[in-house]
Amino acid sequence: MTLAEKTNITCGSGYDMGRCVGNSGSALRVGLPQLCLQDSALGIRNSDHNTAFPAGITVGATWDKSLTLARGVALGAEFRGKGINVFLGPTVGPLGRKPRGGRNWEGFGADPVLQAVGGALTIQGVQSQGVIATIKHYILNEQEMYRMYSPFQPGYSSNIDDRTLHELYLWPFAEGIRAGVGAVMAAYNAVNGSACSQNSYLLNGILKDELGFQGFVVSDWLAQISGVASSLAGLDMSMPGDGLVPLLGDSYWMYELSRAVLNGTVPVDRLNDMATRIVATWYQMRQDENYPPPNFSTNTEDGTGPLYPGALFSPFGVVNEFVDVQDDHANIARNISRDAITMLKNLNNTLPLQTNASLKIFGTDAQKNPDGINSCSDQGCDKGTLGMGWGSGTARYPYLDSPIDAITSRASNVTFYNSDTFPSGLKAAPRDIALVFINADSGENYITVSSNPGDRTTSGLSAWHNGDALVKAAAATYSTVIVIAHTVGPILLEEWIDLPSVKSVLFAHLPGQEAGESLTAILFGDVSPSGHLPYTIPHTESEYPPSVNLVYFEPGQPQDTYTEGLYIDYRHFNAHNITPRYAFGHGLSYTTFTFTNATITPVTPLTSVPPPRSVKGATPVYSTVIPPTPEAYWPANFPRIWRYLYSWLEESDADAAAAAKTNNYTYPTGYTTTPKPPPPAGGSQGGNPALWDTAYTLSITVTNTGGRPGKAVAQLYVQFPANITYDTPLIQLRDFAKTRELGMGESEVLSMNVTRKDLSVWDTELQDWVIPDVGRSYTVWIGEASDNLGWACWTGNGVCEGGLGGPNV
Ligand code: NOJ
């Protein structure tokens, strides 16, 4: 490839300069097309004839690995069908450290393992279809406000210690890399003072060296803030290609990167590495074999339009071909939405309902947005049924099966009050049952909804549209009230949860297009609820550590310091003996399960650190000679489009760059081209492969002992030996498994694994994963929720015991 071909493929062609949200430059002479990069993690953004899948948080709430994988496969098939090369998902950061954080719902839950399993299975599914997945946002993008650098203000700095980084926030990325993810998106914010898109420690060091990431690092959109520095720091692709202010058609890379290579500032082998990572990923996904070109446009719903909407003058042409990629994916979407529904409370077996019950339905969340299901761009409003949050992490709905549609088609005696204000003068008949729909929304920072700039600043953790008042009014009138919540994350329930008439509460999370039948299947008892909370619900916000509050404007760089360390969500509640309203992992069923016959089997004997990694493999060897200057010249008579980004230079510019080569560019302190010794924690994709040695296999028999069919979830938490030298959370989720639907009396044996990494802590001095005290006994807890762990197995003596009260007792 020529210099200009290589610099062209490492950068986008500019904001709105193609059909997709990101369009890289091509190298057509050697067969590499422009790559189409497109959101979102839950379905194709701004398109048509696509499925609007349930959001990540909903997938997390299923605790179902096979449904998670199936969704990934279906997403991959849809993205491929639209000609998208790069899927901009999964989202595993934010992890959910801040309950008010705007984009937590794009991920799978506030625990590294739940998040990691969701991310890795999505990657496997998507990439099985030949689509490159992008794990994002690397890293510590835990709130929306002040995330971006601008000419006036740097994005906030997330300040973290090495151990917390490794044990919580990096964990899902490591698992995604182990799953073979093709791309990683560098986040907007800074970490420890250095912007993620040019943080050499994070990109060159942790990601590429320690975690052995072989694919390419792409910037979040307009997150690149320098040319030479970002390239030296390990960024491989800039999106959408423009500089910080995307107005004038200038870029930090493209023609500037050509210049920087010609004048010797950016070493040729760095450019070769960038290009290799992109081309190799494309080949690895076999996109050289009949991969379809894009057949849709993210910019318009019309069939024809400007080919380069970002240009002042653009040729017109066909931009949308309306290809239907939905297949039968609605079934997968519906099954996930149904199996995610989490029953928090159900007194007197109020649920399930009879279809002839007298149902009084309240709340605008029960019905579609009357202005149209896609009337708000990127779902930037909260009107009607909430199927997803807002921002780039969304898709247009092909349809929205709303709760009220599904309920009225199923039940015979339904009255719907499509309002969030309780109607005055209603009198309840004794058998009336009130169903109250409430919701809570959040999203991405470029849209503000009801004074919430992405994060839930104004609404706090309360239900929107006075949902609490609606529930209380219904509870004052009716003796049986069922609350159904569509929510991005935890909401406070205290104003009404203990009212005597509030009998049942269902969290339906964010169901996407399948909000209706998925809910009626639970309401009317076709299936038992089997979702479990992917986060903790507190009584009040003050139960959280104060350091997880949102940070606001401060002159200079806003500082967000992770003083709580490892103690977020249930790790914090356990450490401080706070009993939350509903614990992480909680979720009820219409039936009951017993767990019996737990076993623990040692597999790989452990040593305090993993065995030494293998030596680094060879890397491709290319010439490091600066290419001939004419490789960067504009071709003769090239029809240039204004604002479009090109990698060529005027002849005089290119010649001047080559002439200016002096070899005396001052590189940042510490810059060296001599490789450091390979990190012991590395060795393969994700880290030292021995970290995934199975240390113990556990099994447990789950029996349905109740009166209805249902699915159970077994959750496995590790408790480190007491009094080790490292302070560790009381229990940490390490694996989980879900049964098939068990008939009454039926059993299934579930097995789960504990790896070496699961039993290790990150030692900041050794820079390795360490088993604190080899030979000491760990307790492995198994149960139905983080606060309902009846079984313990001890690694020391291989004994398991049931009927226990959990680690707190
Ligand atoms: C910014 C968002 O943070 C990211 O998630 C998204 O993929 C890009 N914009 C492209 O839309």
PDB file of N, CA and C and ligand atoms in Angstrom, residues 21 39 45 88 103 136-137 147 185 188 220-221 392 444, ligand 1:
ATOM      1  N   VAL A  21     -22.523   6.263  10.134  1.00  0.00           N
ATOM      2  CA  VAL A  21     -22.113   7.265  11.126  1.00  0.00           C
ATOM      3  C   VAL A  21     -20.602   7.461  11.082  1.00  0.00           C
ATOM      4  N   ASP A  39     -23.728   2.559  14.628  1.00  0.00           N
ATOM      5  CA  ASP A  39     -24.415   2.219  15.871  1.00  0.00           C
ATOM      6  C   ASP A  39     -25.636   1.373  15.517  1.00  0.00           C
ATOM      7  N   ARG A  45     -28.971   1.798  14.068  1.00  0.00           N
ATOM      8  CA  ARG A  45     -29.459   3.142  14.392  1.00  0.00           C
ATOM      9  C   ARG A  45     -29.873   3.857  13.116  1.00  0.00           C
ATOM     10  N   LEU A  88     -20.905  -0.895  16.236  1.00  0.00           N
ATOM     11  CA  LEU A  88     -20.382  -0.069  17.333  1.00  0.00           C
ATOM     12  C   LEU A  88     -20.984  -0.515  18.665  1.00  0.00           C
ATOM     13  N   ARG A 103     -25.785   6.389  30.505  1.00  0.00           N
ATOM     14  CA  ARG A 103     -25.745   5.309  29.514  1.00  0.00           C
ATOM     15  C   ARG A 103     -25.544   3.923  30.117  1.00  0.00           C
ATOM     16  N   LYS A 136     -16.768  -0.948  23.735  1.00  0.00           N
ATOM     17  CA  LYS A 136     -16.647   0.478  24.053  1.00  0.00           C
ATOM     18  C   LYS A 136     -17.214   0.738  25.432  1.00  0.00           C
ATOM     19  N   HIS A 137     -16.965   1.870  26.077  1.00  0.00           N
ATOM     20  CA  HIS A 137     -16.061   2.949  25.715  1.00  0.00           C
ATOM     21  C   HIS A 137     -14.881   2.816  26.641  1.00  0.00           C
ATOM     22  N   ARG A 147     -17.992  14.931  29.414  1.00  0.00           N
ATOM     23  CA  ARG A 147     -17.156  13.818  28.940  1.00  0.00           C
ATOM     24  C   ARG A 147     -16.198  14.265  27.842  1.00  0.00           C
ATOM     25  N   MET A 185     -13.211   0.931  21.124  1.00  0.00           N
ATOM     26  CA  MET A 185     -13.423   2.374  20.989  1.00  0.00           C
ATOM     27  C   MET A 185     -12.870   3.096  22.213  1.00  0.00           C
ATOM     28  N   TYR A 188     -14.261   9.271  25.412  1.00  0.00           N
ATOM     29  CA  TYR A 188     -14.068  10.728  25.360  1.00  0.00           C
ATOM     30  C   TYR A 188     -13.219  11.272  26.498  1.00  0.00           C
ATOM     31  N   ASP A 220     -13.686   7.418  19.899  1.00  0.00           N
ATOM     32  CA  ASP A 220     -15.088   7.822  19.902  1.00  0.00           C
ATOM     33  C   ASP A 220     -15.185   9.069  19.010  1.00  0.00           C
ATOM     34  N   TRP A 221     -16.386   9.433  18.624  1.00  0.00           N
ATOM     35  CA  TRP A 221     -16.571  10.449  17.590  1.00  0.00           C
ATOM     36  C   TRP A 221     -16.128  11.840  18.065  1.00  0.00           C
ATOM     37  N   SER A 392     -27.094   7.828  20.912  1.00  0.00           N
ATOM     38  CA  SER A 392     -26.606   7.033  19.781  1.00  0.00           C
ATOM     39  C   SER A 392     -26.833   5.551  20.006  1.00  0.00           C
ATOM     40  N   GLU A 444     -27.742   9.837  26.280  1.00  0.00           N
ATOM     41  CA  GLU A 444     -26.431  10.397  25.940  1.00  0.00           C
ATOM     42  C   GLU A 444     -26.474  11.916  25.998  1.00  0.00           C
TER      43      GLU A 444
HETATM   44  C1  NOJ B   1     -20.628   8.815  20.429  1.00  0.00           C
HETATM   45  C2  NOJ B   1     -20.959   7.684  21.332  1.00  0.00           C
HETATM   46  O1  NOJ B   1     -20.337   7.873  22.579  1.00  0.00           O
HETATM   47  C3  NOJ B   1     -20.572   6.323  20.762  1.00  0.00           C
HETATM   48  O2  NOJ B   1     -21.063   5.315  21.599  1.00  0.00           O
HETATM   49  C4  NOJ B   1     -21.098   6.175  19.374  1.00  0.00           C
HETATM   50  O3  NOJ B   1     -20.770   4.896  18.852  1.00  0.00           O
HETATM   51  C5  NOJ B   1     -20.539   7.285  18.498  1.00  0.00           C
HETATM   52  N1  NOJ B   1     -20.944   8.586  19.053  1.00  0.00           N
HETATM   53  C6  NOJ B   1     -21.004   7.209  17.062  1.00  0.00           C
HETATM   54  O4  NOJ B   1     -22.331   7.563  16.999  1.00  0.00           O
END
